[in-house]
XYZ file of C-alpha atoms in Angstrom:
714
model
C -12.587 -6.354 56.018
C -11.175 -7.835 52.855
C -14.092 -10.165 52.114
C -16.647 -7.360 52.218
C -15.199 -5.138 49.511
C -14.251 -8.207 47.443
C -17.906 -9.275 47.392
C -19.147 -5.810 46.448
C -16.448 -5.352 43.831
C -17.174 -8.794 42.433
C -20.699 -7.579 41.686
C -19.282 -4.436 40.051
C -16.777 -6.439 38.011
C -19.446 -8.901 36.904
C -21.617 -6.017 35.714
C -18.692 -4.442 33.866
C -17.833 -7.771 32.245
C -21.405 -8.266 31.067
C -21.491 -4.746 29.646
C -18.179 -5.328 27.883
C -19.331 -8.672 26.503
C -22.598 -7.224 25.230
C -20.670 -4.392 23.619
C -18.738 -6.955 21.610
C -22.014 -8.123 20.062
C -23.521 -4.702 19.330
C -23.763 -3.616 15.701
C -20.511 -2.120 14.464
C -20.308 0.965 12.278
C -16.498 1.239 12.508
C -13.757 -1.216 11.517
C -10.163 -0.301 12.325
C -7.040 -1.957 10.956
C -3.391 -0.865 11.195
C -3.780 0.709 7.744
C -7.260 2.297 7.693
C -10.253 3.314 9.755
C -13.475 2.482 7.902
C -16.834 3.819 9.096
C -20.359 3.444 7.736
C -22.124 6.833 7.657
C -25.687 7.909 6.805
C -27.279 11.160 5.656
C -31.078 11.489 5.599
C -31.911 15.163 6.187
C -35.679 14.626 5.606
C -35.889 11.224 7.241
C -36.349 7.891 5.490
C -39.403 8.454 3.288
C -40.100 7.821 -0.416
C -38.988 10.609 -2.707
C -36.509 12.137 -0.248
C -32.709 11.869 -0.486
C -31.183 9.124 1.643
C -27.455 8.515 1.416
C -25.162 5.977 3.019
C -21.445 5.651 2.470
C -18.209 4.094 3.605
C -15.683 6.630 4.876
C -12.096 5.372 4.752
C -9.360 7.207 6.638
C -5.922 5.998 5.546
C -2.764 5.947 7.579
C 0.041 8.049 6.005
C 1.435 6.599 2.742
C -1.419 4.079 2.392
C -4.109 4.287 -0.303
C -7.171 2.502 -1.697
C -8.485 2.553 -5.254
C -10.913 4.270 -7.646
C -13.295 2.384 -9.983
C -10.356 2.127 -12.445
C -7.420 1.265 -10.222
C -4.738 1.970 -12.856
C -1.723 -0.258 -13.381
C -2.499 -2.389 -10.336
C -4.907 -2.672 -7.434
C -8.643 -3.328 -7.114
C -11.560 -0.946 -6.519
C -13.459 -1.038 -3.248
C -16.562 -3.269 -3.381
C -19.686 -2.572 -1.291
C -22.301 -5.291 -0.802
C -25.523 -4.100 0.863
C -28.177 -5.987 2.815
C -31.334 -3.861 2.979
C -34.986 -4.439 3.946
C -37.729 -4.878 1.359
C -38.563 -1.664 -0.454
C -35.036 -0.222 -0.193
C -32.446 -0.526 -2.956
C -28.892 0.779 -3.183
C -27.484 2.574 -6.205
C -23.930 2.680 -7.494
C -21.030 4.341 -5.709
C -20.796 8.045 -6.537
C -17.023 7.933 -6.916
C -15.236 11.156 -5.881
C -12.389 12.447 -8.035
C -9.316 10.227 -7.745
C -5.656 11.141 -7.798
C -2.791 9.614 -9.708
C -0.491 7.786 -7.278
C 2.932 6.949 -8.769
C 4.356 3.593 -7.636
C 7.848 3.146 -9.112
C 7.439 2.791 -12.890
C 3.681 2.343 -12.532
C 0.804 4.578 -11.513
C -2.477 3.910 -9.753
C -5.724 5.845 -9.485
C -7.007 6.077 -5.936
C -7.421 7.880 -2.660
C -5.195 8.910 0.226
C -6.097 10.701 3.453
C -9.868 10.497 4.031
C -12.421 9.614 1.363
C -16.176 9.008 1.552
C -17.750 6.672 -1.013
C -21.429 7.742 -1.035
C -24.247 5.513 -2.280
C -27.868 6.676 -2.828
C -30.708 4.618 -1.382
C -34.060 4.461 -3.157
C -37.017 4.224 -0.771
C -40.188 2.801 -2.298
C -43.688 2.663 -0.775
C -43.052 -1.045 -0.107
C -40.702 -0.098 2.727
C -42.776 -0.491 5.884
C -40.774 -0.393 9.130
C -42.320 -1.916 12.239
C -44.059 0.331 14.720
C -41.872 -0.904 17.572
C -38.586 -0.230 15.768
C -39.078 2.592 13.298
C -35.558 2.375 11.920
C -33.918 1.478 8.638
C -31.290 -1.176 9.324
C -28.416 -0.937 6.844
C -25.918 -3.780 6.661
C -22.752 -3.571 4.602
C -20.017 -6.040 3.739
C -17.112 -4.045 2.298
C -13.947 -5.351 0.682
C -11.037 -3.062 -0.064
C -7.394 -3.374 -1.063
C -5.067 -1.034 0.817
C -1.537 -0.551 -0.477
C 1.690 1.242 0.218
C 4.656 -0.613 -1.255
C 2.896 -3.822 -0.259
C -0.838 -4.523 -0.603
C -3.194 -5.962 2.010
C -6.734 -7.150 1.186
C -9.116 -6.183 3.982
C -12.821 -6.461 4.641
C -15.366 -5.491 7.239
C -19.000 -5.939 8.219
C -20.936 -2.848 9.245
C -24.414 -2.263 10.654
C -26.161 1.080 11.013
C -29.704 1.936 12.116
C -31.129 5.091 10.557
C -34.195 6.662 12.241
C -37.149 6.730 9.862
C -39.095 9.732 11.133
C -36.339 11.968 12.474
C -33.607 13.607 10.454
C -30.090 12.208 10.202
C -27.840 15.086 9.184
C -24.862 14.817 11.507
C -22.624 13.763 8.606
C -24.040 16.274 6.173
C -20.760 18.142 5.699
C -18.897 14.937 4.778
C -21.538 13.927 2.224
C -21.754 17.456 0.808
C -17.978 17.547 0.334
C -17.935 14.121 -1.316
C -20.823 14.918 -3.652
C -19.202 18.252 -4.521
C -16.151 16.234 -5.614
C -18.218 14.405 -8.253
C -17.346 15.153 -11.895
C -19.897 17.374 -13.656
C -21.400 15.950 -16.854
C -20.530 17.585 -20.191
C -23.376 17.963 -22.657
C -21.313 17.595 -25.831
C -20.058 14.126 -26.762
C -16.387 13.536 -27.354
C -14.471 11.273 -29.669
C -11.433 9.033 -29.604
C -9.369 8.047 -32.636
C -7.366 4.837 -32.379
C -4.019 5.510 -34.027
C -1.760 2.492 -33.715
C -0.522 2.268 -30.117
C -2.044 5.618 -29.168
C -5.440 7.190 -28.630
C -6.241 10.676 -29.967
C -8.813 12.289 -27.637
C -10.922 15.296 -28.666
C -13.268 17.050 -26.230
C -15.170 20.100 -27.424
C -17.130 22.865 -25.701
C -15.353 22.678 -22.370
C -16.131 25.515 -19.906
C -14.286 28.731 -20.672
C -12.613 28.653 -17.242
C -10.721 25.514 -18.278
C -9.323 26.715 -21.570
C -5.564 26.767 -21.627
C -5.266 24.753 -18.413
C -3.430 21.462 -18.049
C -5.963 18.687 -17.462
C -5.630 15.316 -15.766
C -7.149 12.347 -17.586
C -8.835 9.437 -15.769
C -10.440 6.841 -18.077
C -13.197 4.935 -16.293
C -12.548 1.866 -18.429
C -9.625 -0.098 -16.958
C -6.727 -1.669 -18.837
C -6.851 0.637 -21.864
C -4.317 3.421 -21.366
C -0.940 3.395 -19.614
C -1.476 5.449 -16.410
C 2.231 6.032 -15.793
C 2.800 7.609 -19.239
C 1.975 11.331 -19.304
C -0.490 12.446 -21.952
C 0.384 15.076 -24.599
C -2.292 17.751 -24.678
C -3.113 21.033 -26.402
C -5.952 23.549 -26.901
C -7.520 24.889 -30.078
C -10.052 27.447 -28.941
C -12.641 25.609 -26.805
C -11.476 22.200 -28.006
C -9.062 20.125 -25.975
C -7.030 17.377 -27.631
C -4.723 14.843 -26.038
C -2.729 11.783 -26.980
C -2.678 8.839 -24.566
C -0.562 5.699 -24.862
C -2.206 2.283 -24.914
C -1.095 -0.131 -22.229
C 0.785 -3.209 -23.350
C -1.637 -5.296 -21.269
C -4.833 -3.963 -22.913
C -7.671 -6.435 -22.431
C -10.681 -4.522 -23.840
C -11.706 -2.879 -27.144
C -14.737 -0.744 -26.212
C -16.877 1.266 -28.615
C -17.388 3.984 -26.018
C -15.180 5.205 -23.187
C -16.284 7.365 -20.236
C -13.589 9.896 -19.373
C -13.070 12.110 -16.324
C -11.080 15.313 -16.831
C -9.779 17.218 -13.811
C -8.360 20.736 -13.559
C -7.421 23.162 -10.801
C -9.968 25.977 -10.404
C -9.586 28.563 -7.655
C -7.320 26.223 -5.713
C -9.815 23.346 -5.907
C -9.863 20.265 -8.126
C -12.884 20.313 -10.426
C -13.845 17.330 -12.573
C -15.904 16.868 -15.730
C -17.235 13.619 -17.187
C -17.801 12.910 -20.852
C -18.728 9.893 -23.001
C -16.330 9.444 -25.942
C -17.170 7.451 -29.085
C -14.254 5.332 -30.276
C -13.370 5.375 -33.977
C -10.816 3.320 -35.843
C -9.626 -0.232 -35.409
C -8.159 -1.419 -32.186
C -4.799 -3.158 -32.528
C -4.669 -6.794 -31.564
C -4.520 -7.214 -27.813
C -1.245 -8.527 -26.468
C -1.528 -12.099 -25.235
C -0.652 -12.872 -21.651
C 3.053 -13.621 -21.307
C 3.984 -17.282 -21.442
C 5.732 -18.685 -18.386
C 8.531 -20.920 -19.534
C 9.391 -24.084 -17.568
C 12.638 -22.465 -16.417
C 10.806 -19.355 -15.213
C 8.164 -21.458 -13.468
C 10.849 -23.468 -11.649
C 12.603 -20.268 -10.587
C 9.358 -18.770 -9.269
C 8.577 -21.954 -7.337
C 12.048 -21.988 -5.772
C 11.764 -18.296 -4.879
C 8.380 -18.867 -3.278
C 9.556 -21.789 -1.165
C 12.613 -19.857 -0.002
C 10.456 -17.021 1.329
C 7.741 -19.248 2.739
C 7.556 -19.615 6.489
C 6.910 -23.216 7.512
C 3.994 -23.756 9.829
C 4.580 -24.209 13.529
C 4.493 -27.818 14.741
C 1.186 -29.063 16.127
C 0.606 -30.152 19.730
C -1.372 -33.138 20.998
C -4.278 -32.627 23.386
C -2.559 -34.540 26.198
C 0.598 -32.470 25.771
C -1.545 -29.321 25.771
C -3.051 -30.331 29.127
C 0.402 -30.883 30.597
C 1.610 -27.556 29.170
C -1.459 -25.824 30.619
C -0.769 -27.267 34.081
C 2.918 -26.275 34.003
C 2.098 -22.864 32.521
C -0.491 -22.127 35.193
C 1.980 -23.230 37.860
C 4.750 -20.962 36.512
C 2.246 -18.114 36.223
C 2.603 -17.632 39.983
C 6.205 -16.526 39.403
C 5.323 -13.950 36.742
C 5.619 -10.285 37.769
C 2.006 -9.591 36.822
C 0.757 -11.845 39.626
C 2.730 -10.205 42.440
C -0.014 -7.770 43.565
C -2.340 -10.674 44.334
C 0.205 -12.174 46.734
C -0.976 -9.554 49.214
C -4.444 -11.098 49.290
C -3.036 -14.636 49.571
C -0.738 -13.696 52.450
C -3.581 -11.980 54.290
C -5.647 -15.162 54.000
C -2.828 -17.309 55.420
C -2.238 -14.917 58.291
C -5.916 -14.706 59.229
C -6.206 -18.490 59.563
C -2.867 -19.231 61.239
C -3.277 -22.333 63.373
C -6.719 -23.214 61.994
C -6.138 -26.242 59.743
C -9.765 -26.571 58.677
C -9.932 -22.907 57.709
C -6.743 -23.364 55.657
C -8.272 -26.286 53.753
C -11.501 -24.423 53.027
C -9.524 -21.357 52.004
C -7.333 -23.327 49.580
C -10.232 -25.218 48.001
C -12.329 -22.066 47.581
C -9.401 -20.124 46.131
C -8.764 -22.950 43.651
C -12.438 -23.033 42.687
C -12.359 -19.283 42.018
C -9.238 -19.538 39.853
C -10.550 -22.503 37.836
C -13.998 -20.939 37.365
C -12.436 -17.676 36.189
C -10.182 -19.407 33.656
C -13.193 -21.348 32.380
C -15.299 -18.183 32.110
C -12.595 -16.274 30.236
C -11.936 -19.218 27.937
C -15.635 -19.710 27.188
C -16.115 -15.995 26.502
C -13.111 -15.878 24.176
C -14.207 -19.008 22.293
C -17.753 -17.671 21.975
C -16.634 -14.305 20.631
C -14.225 -15.947 18.190
C -17.043 -18.193 16.970
C -19.074 -15.020 16.379
C -16.318 -13.691 14.106
C -14.206 -11.639 16.518
C -10.418 -11.939 16.125
C -9.452 -12.264 19.789
C -6.564 -13.743 21.728
C -5.641 -14.452 25.342
C -5.655 -11.229 27.315
C -8.297 -9.715 25.016
C -10.102 -8.120 27.961
C -7.238 -5.682 28.583
C -7.428 -4.534 24.961
C -10.608 -2.713 25.999
C -10.158 0.697 27.704
C -13.409 0.054 29.599
C -12.000 -3.076 31.254
C -8.649 -1.414 32.005
C -10.408 1.519 33.668
C -12.704 -0.827 35.633
C -9.699 -2.782 36.944
C -7.970 0.465 37.916
C -11.041 1.449 39.956
C -11.183 -2.051 41.454
C -7.562 -2.025 42.641
C -7.855 1.560 43.878
C -10.737 0.517 46.124
C -8.775 -2.559 47.257
C -5.753 -0.421 48.112
C -7.778 2.225 49.956
C -9.494 -0.452 52.030
C -6.195 -2.118 52.920
C -4.742 1.286 53.822
C -7.619 1.837 56.257
C -9.396 4.762 54.563
C -12.767 3.051 54.891
C -14.466 -0.198 55.923
C -17.311 -1.636 53.889
C -19.189 -2.456 57.033
C -19.714 1.292 57.568
C -22.132 1.632 54.666
C -23.000 -1.868 53.379
C -26.272 -3.520 54.473
C -25.891 -5.743 57.494
C -26.603 -8.862 55.394
C -23.510 -8.180 53.312
C -21.451 -6.963 56.256
C -21.945 -10.289 58.083
C -21.556 -12.453 54.986
C -18.149 -13.842 55.951
C -19.427 -15.126 59.255
C -21.960 -17.241 57.361
C -19.726 -18.162 54.405
C -15.990 -17.660 55.034
C -15.089 -19.431 51.757
C -16.460 -16.559 49.658
C -13.459 -14.352 50.441
C -11.053 -17.012 49.195
C -13.152 -17.725 46.101
C -13.157 -14.043 45.129
C -9.410 -13.897 45.790
C -9.003 -16.578 43.112
C -11.175 -14.559 40.726
C -9.115 -11.438 41.370
C -5.836 -13.324 40.881
C -6.947 -14.514 37.436
C -8.151 -11.028 36.501
C -4.617 -9.697 36.964
C -2.672 -12.743 35.806
C -4.677 -13.681 32.700
C -3.070 -11.180 30.288
C 0.311 -12.836 30.825
C 1.482 -15.988 29.072
C 3.876 -18.219 30.994
C 6.274 -20.799 29.517
C 4.466 -23.981 28.324
C 1.206 -22.044 28.394
C 1.443 -20.354 24.979
C 1.366 -23.520 22.882
C -1.560 -24.879 24.904
C -3.543 -21.684 24.350
C -2.758 -21.766 20.647
C -4.159 -25.295 20.374
C -7.192 -24.594 22.568
C -8.618 -21.834 20.384
C -8.794 -24.211 17.417
C -10.481 -27.085 19.283
C -14.171 -27.770 19.938
C -15.392 -26.342 23.234
C -15.579 -29.808 24.838
C -11.814 -30.230 24.327
C -10.762 -26.593 24.718
C -12.447 -25.837 28.062
C -10.576 -28.583 29.984
C -7.319 -26.917 28.895
C -8.470 -23.625 30.444
C -9.610 -25.433 33.599
C -6.207 -27.124 33.984
C -4.509 -23.718 33.632
C -6.593 -22.480 36.559
C -5.705 -25.585 38.540
C -2.001 -25.073 37.808
C -2.159 -21.479 39.010
C -3.989 -22.452 42.211
C -1.866 -25.545 42.857
C 0.837 -23.987 45.106
C -1.754 -22.295 47.307
C -3.904 -25.442 47.373
C -0.965 -27.642 48.355
C 0.105 -25.202 51.064
C -3.419 -25.048 52.506
C -3.589 -28.851 52.716
C -0.152 -29.190 54.353
C -0.385 -29.636 58.149
C 3.210 -28.512 58.669
C 2.653 -25.106 57.142
C 0.474 -23.819 59.966
C 3.315 -24.266 62.455
C 5.526 -21.965 60.372
C 3.051 -19.085 60.343
C 3.112 -16.352 63.015
C 0.165 -16.125 65.358
C -2.485 -13.465 64.672
C -1.782 -10.205 66.468
C -1.333 -6.452 66.201
C 1.286 -6.927 63.474
C -1.521 -7.833 61.031
C -2.827 -4.250 60.963
C 0.590 -2.961 59.876
C 0.960 -5.806 57.381
C -2.461 -5.030 55.923
C -1.546 -1.376 55.360
C 1.766 -2.407 53.795
C -0.087 -4.619 51.304
C -1.962 -1.552 49.983
C 1.129 -0.392 48.123
C 1.287 -3.324 45.651
C -2.324 -2.468 44.812
C -1.470 1.182 44.136
C 1.482 0.048 42.011
C -0.965 -2.031 39.965
C -3.160 1.046 39.523
C -0.181 3.039 38.261
C 0.517 0.292 35.709
C -3.138 0.227 34.578
C -3.181 4.013 34.129
C -0.068 3.700 31.957
C -1.748 0.938 29.920
C -4.817 3.115 29.388
C -2.542 5.934 28.261
C -1.257 3.647 25.488
C -4.846 3.029 24.365
C -6.688 6.312 24.944
C -3.823 8.801 24.972
C -2.709 11.268 27.622
C -6.237 12.703 27.928
C -7.593 9.240 28.730
C -4.939 8.572 31.380
C -5.472 11.995 32.972
C -9.254 11.522 32.998
C -8.849 8.129 34.686
C -6.692 9.695 37.419
C -9.394 12.307 38.043
C -11.980 9.515 38.237
C -9.875 7.584 40.773
C -9.567 10.673 42.973
C -13.341 11.103 42.790
C -13.857 7.437 43.745
C -11.567 7.902 46.754
C -13.545 10.994 47.791
C -16.837 9.072 47.659
C -15.435 6.217 49.760
C -14.049 8.679 52.306
C -17.359 10.537 52.517
C -19.385 7.354 52.976
C -17.152 6.468 55.933
C -18.080 9.628 57.848
C -20.836 9.846 60.453
C -23.883 11.979 61.104
C -24.920 14.987 59.060
C -21.382 15.493 57.786
C -21.628 12.149 56.009
C -24.857 13.162 54.248
C -23.453 16.482 52.998
C -20.021 15.130 52.005
C -21.458 12.018 50.339
C -23.983 14.061 48.352
C -21.311 16.460 47.092
C -18.805 13.702 46.302
C -21.362 11.566 44.454
C -22.449 14.609 42.441
C -18.785 15.261 41.673
C -18.168 11.701 40.474
C -21.253 11.848 38.241
C -19.873 15.043 36.703
C -16.441 13.472 36.259
C -17.914 10.407 34.538
C -20.010 12.591 32.256
C -17.147 14.922 31.310
C -14.143 12.605 31.387
C -15.770 9.270 30.556
C -15.529 9.670 26.752
C -11.794 10.385 27.060
C -11.301 7.169 29.045
C -13.159 4.745 26.782
C -12.076 6.125 23.407
C -9.345 4.557 21.315
C -6.965 7.380 20.459
C -5.258 7.330 17.041
C -2.171 5.129 17.278
C 1.048 7.053 17.724
C 4.094 6.264 15.662
C 5.456 3.046 17.153
C 9.073 3.980 16.655
C 11.066 6.996 15.639
C 13.238 7.055 12.558
C 16.552 5.329 13.109
C 15.453 3.204 16.075
C 16.367 -0.485 16.145
C 12.838 -1.824 16.418
C 10.480 -1.113 13.536
C 6.698 -1.658 13.503
C 5.556 -5.102 12.387
C 3.201 -5.181 9.408
C 1.555 -8.092 7.578
C 3.887 -9.407 4.889
C 6.963 -7.546 6.114
C 8.616 -10.679 7.536
C 8.241 -12.505 4.220
C 9.567 -9.526 2.255
C 12.628 -9.260 4.479
C 13.325 -13.004 4.382
C 13.174 -12.921 0.572
C 16.273 -10.666 0.675
C 18.135 -13.186 2.829
C 18.042 -11.045 6.000
C 16.951 -12.799 9.238
C 14.135 -11.321 11.330
C 13.198 -11.197 15.008
C 9.630 -10.281 15.964
C 8.582 -9.182 19.449
C 4.822 -9.731 19.918
C 4.106 -7.489 22.896
C 1.487 -5.347 24.642
C 1.563 -2.513 27.158
C -0.704 -4.456 29.538
C 1.665 -7.452 29.598
C 4.026 -6.899 32.529
C 6.250 -9.802 31.450
C 6.634 -8.141 28.049
C 7.793 -4.909 29.664
C 10.188 -6.772 31.958
C 11.792 -8.606 29.030
C 11.990 -5.375 27.055
C 13.875 -3.563 29.823
C 16.222 -6.461 30.585
C 17.116 -9.099 27.985
C 16.046 -7.127 24.897
C 18.065 -4.118 26.094
C 21.170 -6.148 26.949
C 24.216 -4.745 25.151
C 25.608 -8.204 24.307
C 22.271 -9.281 22.815
C 22.026 -6.102 20.744
C 25.612 -6.571 19.529
C 24.802 -10.147 18.418
C 21.699 -8.944 16.579
C 23.726 -6.261 14.802
C 26.439 -8.741 13.875
C 23.863 -11.025 12.221
C 22.102 -8.033 10.589
C 18.785 -9.099 12.107
C 15.744 -7.006 11.180
C 13.928 -6.214 14.459
C 10.140 -5.886 14.293
C 7.716 -5.160 17.131
C 4.058 -6.211 16.895
C 2.144 -4.112 19.439
C -1.031 -5.918 20.549
C -2.031 -3.341 23.186
C -5.100 -2.591 21.098
C -7.044 -5.252 19.305
C -5.377 -6.054 15.980
C -6.797 -8.915 13.884
C -3.619 -9.075 11.776
C -1.447 -9.696 14.852
C -3.999 -12.198 16.194
C -3.804 -14.097 12.906
C 0.017 -14.012 12.944
C 0.057 -15.435 16.478
C -2.357 -18.162 15.376
C -0.011 -19.170 12.551
C 2.686 -19.659 15.180
C 0.384 -21.783 17.328
C 0.093 -19.031 19.951
C -2.795 -16.969 21.258
C -1.259 -14.561 23.758
C 1.789 -12.431 24.462
C 4.702 -12.289 25.004
C 5.887 -14.235 21.962
C 9.417 -13.907 20.569
C 10.208 -15.411 17.173
C 13.403 -15.704 15.139
C 12.987 -16.186 11.378
C 15.561 -17.412 8.882
C 14.872 -17.947 5.168
C 14.153 -21.604 4.412
C 13.855 -22.589 8.093
C 10.940 -22.986 10.448
C 10.360 -20.016 12.764
C 11.979 -20.480 16.182
C 9.582 -19.516 18.986
C 11.533 -18.603 22.123
C 10.538 -18.831 25.782
C 8.075 -16.283 27.148
C 10.609 -15.363 29.854
C 13.684 -14.391 27.865
C 17.107 -15.374 29.113
C 20.196 -13.571 27.802
C 22.242 -16.742 27.288
C 19.413 -18.629 25.576
C 18.633 -15.709 23.268
C 22.291 -15.252 22.309
C 22.572 -18.977 21.566
C 19.507 -18.792 19.315
C 20.869 -15.719 17.493
C 24.185 -17.498 16.885
C 22.332 -20.156 14.844
C 20.941 -17.616 12.352
């Protein structure tokens, strides 16, 4: 019966939730943002012992068109900074910077990295390093700060932790470190010289390798703010001596006596670098003072800044937040994401038709389950945010593990409702007779299951309350979550306490078996949606692997429902099969696949990025942002209806509105922060921006007429 598999699956779900929560607190070696993927790597081929090479490094993989910076960033930018926390007896050296590239940006040029780059750092192990016998590992902690730029620049940072075995070798990343170290510039024995000649520098480098002679070299001064990176150097060869003329930058801030230089040339299709120390001769010209900002210019800059600034969203009082939470939880019952749980509610009503006491117990237990689940989710989210995680409402469905677990859960629910198996066939008798001793447990777990499906959605009035709750102390925030649970349970609670309702219900009978089988289909529809959500997170391989896993789960349940020797053979084979499926397909399910391009060229909606709204508003163009996620059914409903309405699209075109879509399917701290600035903490959120005006946050359930009226005011 329904209560039996709900109890067993509640234990499974609780285990999965605890595993997921503990995973949030495990040391992280990877930080992913919309612009880069940063990973802390280690290379200790002889183990961690004094006198042997031990390397660590931050590997940054950039999205197309994005870049970070070398030690001399060029005309703009900042180099990546690595701050290490190491045990006693271990010290970190300087970054062994690989060869940079010149990256033209309009009339300027930067020195930096695109694609994938590894910034290796040597570790010195002294005899004072004494790891404990119980944990013979070197714990490396890194706080990294980098500036990633395209046309706009975004400062980012991350905290990384890596444990390197002391006695065993760590050489998995050897190829990456070898390639990065091979990209280091080779030192030149002969010193070089620089002559300061007015606004130019005359460089002379002698005794360069014969393979370089006659080649065109790239120049990268390690000292910043000396030369103008965007101005090409003039160079020539006289035998083995290379000379070049570089232009001083108008913003020169230093007058060094020595300048390290890196020269790069193409050799056999590869870039090869050489490093030399150049003595500076001659007198430096007077450095140009910083430009003076006149009062008129300062006033213009201030006006420009205020025009592009987005006013903060209005605050909400705690009492109003409680009322919004109650109304939002109440309306949540009408959201499309809650429909599958109606099957469980209707089954409960039908089972207790005519039994008023059973109705009351059922309603109270269901309400307790809903309230407890909202409290648990709220407490977990607040705890993880306090630990530094950038999370929002619905964060659990940003994890492929949780999505896959829910898909398994609803598959089992659907198969049980369809009559494939009964839990009483293979559960211990204590569990099989649990409902007879405690009939309220079924209703309580129904409330838990309802919240599990409904929680990713944000109903009207609920968004502002969530936005306030995440910024309050736990003593004030948790009552808001509890009231949301009460609001969601309120219709069912009121119906269970109403004496007149029982007279409207049909009497129990044979029709209930057919009704139970019919209710399996909403569960399978939920599974189809969850598989699609996982496909957005883990790619087509992840979705396909999950389908294989669900088939294997169905086979195990079918086999356990057999009798006699056939059951033993079939169950053994099916369990072995599911173990093989988990081993082979599990990594495909839980991985986060590289994000696909959000939109194709020429489409109306463009991907949201930090700072893009402000840049667009500065040109006078209005903006609409759709904060959405694949796991939010309400988001998908609005997208297919109101946001696809021809009249709405015509109004947007007429007002020349820039359309941006912020996809929160995967965890994205930048989107979480943007929602927080709007006083929201979940999706869907729809916002209209107009220069000089406060952002207009629309209803979570979009209406064509209301949206068109809002667009007309832009």
